[in-house]
Short mmCIF file of C-alpha atoms in Angstrom, two decimals:
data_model
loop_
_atom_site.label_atom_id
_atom_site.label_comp_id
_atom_site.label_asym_id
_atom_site.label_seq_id
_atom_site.Cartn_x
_atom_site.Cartn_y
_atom_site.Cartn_z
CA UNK A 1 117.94 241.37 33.79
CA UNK A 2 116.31 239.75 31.11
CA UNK A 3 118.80 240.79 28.29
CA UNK A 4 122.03 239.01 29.80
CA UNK A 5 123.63 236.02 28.65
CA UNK A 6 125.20 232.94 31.59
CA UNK A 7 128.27 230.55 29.97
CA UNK A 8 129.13 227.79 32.02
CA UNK A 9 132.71 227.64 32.98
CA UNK A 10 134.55 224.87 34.14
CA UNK A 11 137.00 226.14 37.28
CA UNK A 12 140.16 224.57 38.53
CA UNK A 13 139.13 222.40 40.64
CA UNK A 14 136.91 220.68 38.35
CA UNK A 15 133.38 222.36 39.47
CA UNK A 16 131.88 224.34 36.85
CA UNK A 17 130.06 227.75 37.49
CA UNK A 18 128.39 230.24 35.39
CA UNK A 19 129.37 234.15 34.19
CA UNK A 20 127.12 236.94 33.95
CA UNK A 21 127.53 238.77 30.92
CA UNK A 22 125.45 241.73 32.55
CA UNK A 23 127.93 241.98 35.78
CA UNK A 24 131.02 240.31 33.99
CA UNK A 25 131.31 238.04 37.12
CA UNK A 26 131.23 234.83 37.88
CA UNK A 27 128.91 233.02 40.53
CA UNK A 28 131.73 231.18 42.37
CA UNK A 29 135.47 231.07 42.14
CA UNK A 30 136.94 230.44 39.13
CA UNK A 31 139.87 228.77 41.39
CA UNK A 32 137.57 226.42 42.41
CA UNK A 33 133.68 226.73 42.65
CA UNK A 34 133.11 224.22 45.14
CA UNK A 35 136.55 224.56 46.94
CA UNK A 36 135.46 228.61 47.20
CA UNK A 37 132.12 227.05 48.95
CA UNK A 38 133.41 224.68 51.23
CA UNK A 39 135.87 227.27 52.48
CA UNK A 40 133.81 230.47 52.84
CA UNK A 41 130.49 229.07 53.27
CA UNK A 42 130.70 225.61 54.99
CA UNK A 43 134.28 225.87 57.31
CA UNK A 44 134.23 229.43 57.98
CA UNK A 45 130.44 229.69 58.47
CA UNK A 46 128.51 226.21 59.23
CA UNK A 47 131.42 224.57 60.98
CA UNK A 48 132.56 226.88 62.59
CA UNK A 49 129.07 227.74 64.41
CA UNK A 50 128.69 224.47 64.73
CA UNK A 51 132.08 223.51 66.57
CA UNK A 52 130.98 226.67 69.00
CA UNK A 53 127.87 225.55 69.76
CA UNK A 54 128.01 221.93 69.65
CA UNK A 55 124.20 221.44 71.27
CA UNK A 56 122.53 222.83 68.75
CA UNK A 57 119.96 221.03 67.59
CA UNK A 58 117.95 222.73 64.67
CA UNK A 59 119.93 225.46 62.80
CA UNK A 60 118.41 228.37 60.85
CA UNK A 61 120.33 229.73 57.46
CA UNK A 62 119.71 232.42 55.48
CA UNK A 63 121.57 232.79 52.14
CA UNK A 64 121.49 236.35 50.40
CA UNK A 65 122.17 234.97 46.25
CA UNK A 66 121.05 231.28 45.94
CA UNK A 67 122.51 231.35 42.55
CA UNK A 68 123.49 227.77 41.38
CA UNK A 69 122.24 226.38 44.34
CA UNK A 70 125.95 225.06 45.37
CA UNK A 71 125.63 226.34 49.16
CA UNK A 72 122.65 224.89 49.89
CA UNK A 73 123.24 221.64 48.55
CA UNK A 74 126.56 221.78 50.48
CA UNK A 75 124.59 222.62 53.22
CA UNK A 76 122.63 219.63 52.89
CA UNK A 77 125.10 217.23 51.89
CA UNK A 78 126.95 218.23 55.47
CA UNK A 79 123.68 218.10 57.94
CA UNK A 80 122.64 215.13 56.57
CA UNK A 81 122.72 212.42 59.10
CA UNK A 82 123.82 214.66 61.31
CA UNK A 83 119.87 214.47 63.39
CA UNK A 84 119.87 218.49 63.02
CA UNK A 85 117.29 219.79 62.05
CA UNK A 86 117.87 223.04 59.05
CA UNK A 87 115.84 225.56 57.96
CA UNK A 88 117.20 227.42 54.58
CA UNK A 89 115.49 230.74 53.73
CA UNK A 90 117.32 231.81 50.61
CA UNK A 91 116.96 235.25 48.30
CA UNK A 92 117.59 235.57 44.75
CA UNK A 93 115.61 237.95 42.88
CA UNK A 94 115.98 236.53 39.87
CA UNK A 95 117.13 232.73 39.94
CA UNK A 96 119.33 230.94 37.60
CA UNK A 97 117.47 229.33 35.41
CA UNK A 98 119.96 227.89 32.98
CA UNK A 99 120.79 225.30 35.99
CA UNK A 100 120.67 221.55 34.34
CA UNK A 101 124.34 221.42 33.30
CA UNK A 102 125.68 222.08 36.66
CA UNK A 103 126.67 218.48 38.37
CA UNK A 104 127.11 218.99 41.54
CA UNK A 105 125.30 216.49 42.81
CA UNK A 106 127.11 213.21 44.05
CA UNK A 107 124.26 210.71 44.06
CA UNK A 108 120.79 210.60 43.24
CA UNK A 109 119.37 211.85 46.77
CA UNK A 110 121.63 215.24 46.04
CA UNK A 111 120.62 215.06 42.31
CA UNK A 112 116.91 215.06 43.38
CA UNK A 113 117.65 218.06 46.07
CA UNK A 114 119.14 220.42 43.32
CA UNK A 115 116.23 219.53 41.22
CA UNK A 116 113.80 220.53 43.87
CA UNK A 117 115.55 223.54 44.62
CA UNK A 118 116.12 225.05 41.43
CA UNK A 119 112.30 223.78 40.65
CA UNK A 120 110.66 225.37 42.95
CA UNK A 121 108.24 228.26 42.63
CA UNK A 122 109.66 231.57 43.94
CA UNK A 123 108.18 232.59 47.24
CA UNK A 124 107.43 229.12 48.38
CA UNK A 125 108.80 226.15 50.81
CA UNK A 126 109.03 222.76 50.26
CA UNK A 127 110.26 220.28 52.93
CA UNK A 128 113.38 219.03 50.76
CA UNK A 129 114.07 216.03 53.17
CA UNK A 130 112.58 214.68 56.78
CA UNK A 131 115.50 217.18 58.08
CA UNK A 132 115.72 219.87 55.90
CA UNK A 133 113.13 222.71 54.85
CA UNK A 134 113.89 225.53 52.08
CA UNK A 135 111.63 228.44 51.08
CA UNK A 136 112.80 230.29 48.44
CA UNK A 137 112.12 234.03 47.70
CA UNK A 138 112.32 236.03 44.42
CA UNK A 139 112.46 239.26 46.00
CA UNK A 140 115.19 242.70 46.63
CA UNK A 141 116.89 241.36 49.66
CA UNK A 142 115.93 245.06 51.34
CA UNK A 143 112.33 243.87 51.16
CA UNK A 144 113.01 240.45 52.98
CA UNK A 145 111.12 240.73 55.90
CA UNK A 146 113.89 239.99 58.44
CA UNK A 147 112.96 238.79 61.96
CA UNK A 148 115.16 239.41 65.42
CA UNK A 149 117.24 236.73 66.72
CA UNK A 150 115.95 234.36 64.11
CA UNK A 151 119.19 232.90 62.10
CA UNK A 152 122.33 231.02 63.04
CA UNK A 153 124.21 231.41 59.72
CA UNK A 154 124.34 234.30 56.84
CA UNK A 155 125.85 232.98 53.84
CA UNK A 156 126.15 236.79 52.06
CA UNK A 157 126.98 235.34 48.43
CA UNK A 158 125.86 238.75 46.25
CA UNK A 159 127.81 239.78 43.79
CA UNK A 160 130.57 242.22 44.58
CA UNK A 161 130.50 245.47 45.69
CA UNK A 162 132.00 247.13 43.22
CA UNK A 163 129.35 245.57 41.03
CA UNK A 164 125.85 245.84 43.36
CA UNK A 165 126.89 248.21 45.88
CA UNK A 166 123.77 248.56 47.02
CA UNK A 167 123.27 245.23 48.38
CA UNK A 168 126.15 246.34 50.45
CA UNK A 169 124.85 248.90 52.17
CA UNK A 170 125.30 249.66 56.51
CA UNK A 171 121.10 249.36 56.51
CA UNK A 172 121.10 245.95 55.61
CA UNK A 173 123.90 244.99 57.58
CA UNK A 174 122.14 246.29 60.63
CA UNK A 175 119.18 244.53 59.66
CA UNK A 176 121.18 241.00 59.71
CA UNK A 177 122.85 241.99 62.66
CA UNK A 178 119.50 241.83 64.62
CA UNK A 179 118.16 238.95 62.78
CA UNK A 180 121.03 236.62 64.03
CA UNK A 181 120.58 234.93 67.43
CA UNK A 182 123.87 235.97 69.62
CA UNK A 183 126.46 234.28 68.80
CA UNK A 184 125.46 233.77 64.94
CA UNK A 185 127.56 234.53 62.06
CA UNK A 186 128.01 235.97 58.93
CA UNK A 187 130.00 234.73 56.11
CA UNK A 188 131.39 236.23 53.06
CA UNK A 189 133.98 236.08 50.43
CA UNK A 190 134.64 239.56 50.20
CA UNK A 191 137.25 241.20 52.26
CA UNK A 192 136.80 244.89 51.32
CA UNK A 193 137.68 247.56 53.68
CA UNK A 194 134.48 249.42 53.95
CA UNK A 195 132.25 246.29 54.24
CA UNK A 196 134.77 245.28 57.50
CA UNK A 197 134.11 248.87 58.80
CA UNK A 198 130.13 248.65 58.09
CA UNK A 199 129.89 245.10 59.39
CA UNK A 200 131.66 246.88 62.78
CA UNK A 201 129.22 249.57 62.86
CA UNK A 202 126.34 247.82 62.82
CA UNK A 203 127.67 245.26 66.49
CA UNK A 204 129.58 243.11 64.70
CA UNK A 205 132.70 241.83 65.87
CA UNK A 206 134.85 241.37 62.57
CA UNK A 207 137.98 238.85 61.49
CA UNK A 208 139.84 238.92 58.36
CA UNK A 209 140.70 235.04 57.36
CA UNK A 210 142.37 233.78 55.25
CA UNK A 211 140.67 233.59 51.58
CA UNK A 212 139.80 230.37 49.40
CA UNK A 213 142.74 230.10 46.31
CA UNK A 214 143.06 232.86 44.25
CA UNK A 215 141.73 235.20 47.27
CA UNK A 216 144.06 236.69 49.88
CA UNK A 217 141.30 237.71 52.74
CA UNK A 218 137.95 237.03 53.56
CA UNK A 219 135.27 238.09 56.07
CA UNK A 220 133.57 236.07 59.13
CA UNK A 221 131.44 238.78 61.49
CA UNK A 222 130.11 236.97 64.56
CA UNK A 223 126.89 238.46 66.90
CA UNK A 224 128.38 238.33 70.51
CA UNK A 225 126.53 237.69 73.28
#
């Protein structure tokens, strides 16, 4: 992973993201990088929990791919003031580290956040704000030690399928099945076939939505219960 090169890329909507020369992929949408997050990750996933289960009061996330960091500053940027109370446990095995170019940030508060975020030492947690704690691990997601009925929302943000099939897989599926509390969701911008089908085997109750631009489908699996 070491021998790769990232070029940042500015997308349509004015958002830039990087490509992975290794995987020949992008990190977000090249349609829009923070139009693809606010659609997949935050509406679909965090609002939509969130609109279901209004009373809620301290919300647990776990993001599979913390690349650039753009979902959990979303995250942030959307909970603030909000008096709930997040926890963010995020897995990247091997985090960007070309990072300073990407303004995301509005202010200095959020400017400060991505700082933090991208700063901090893998396998650690910092709390990023009175409301807000991250830990960060540096790990193969199929080592995370997952915990039942622990999570709210699963932002899945891996790299394709096609491209890391084996963080596709019905194993770890199952295992996020039974870490979510019932009720909790999973989010994804993928809409392949087989993922729907593996997603189903493993309790999940599956819907096809409608994708961010440039993407027809994508994937929103809910624990019932």
């Amino acid at each position: 992973m070491t021998n790769h090169r990232l070029d940042l890329i500015s997308t349509s909507d004015g958002s830039p993201t990087v490509r992975h020369s290794r995987f020949a992929e992008t990190y977000h949408s090249v349609h829009g990088a923070v139009t693809e997050s606010m659609h997949v990750f935050i509406g679909a996933g965090l609002d939509f929990f969130r609109k279901n289960h209004p009373q809620t009061d301290r919300l647990h996330f776990f993001e599979m791919g913390l690349g650039t960091g753009l979902n959990a500053l979303l995250t942030y940027r959307r909970m603030k003031g909000t008096g709930v109370r997040v926890r963010y446990d995020a897995v990247d095995k091997f985090p960007l580290k070309e990072w300073e170019k990407l303004d995301y940030a509005r202010n200095e508060d959020e400017k400060t956040f991505f700082h933090r975020l991208h700063t901090l030492d893998c396998d650690s947690e910092a709390l990023m704000a009175d409301f807000f704690r991250l830990s960060k691990h540096c790990c193969d997601v199929q080592d995370f030690p997952f915990r039942e009925s622990r999570y709210h929302v699963i932002y899945y943000d891996a790299f394709s399928p096609a491209t890391q099939p084996e963080l596709w897989t019905p194993e770890l599926f199952t295992h996020m099945y039974r870490s979510l509390v019932p009720g909790g969701v999973w989010v994804t911008y993928v809409a392949k076939g087989q993922v729907r089908r593996d997603l189903q085997a493993a309790g999940f109750r599956v819907e096809r939505l409608p994708g961010p631009p440039g993407k027809r489908e994508m994937l929103r699996a809910v624990k019932e219960g």
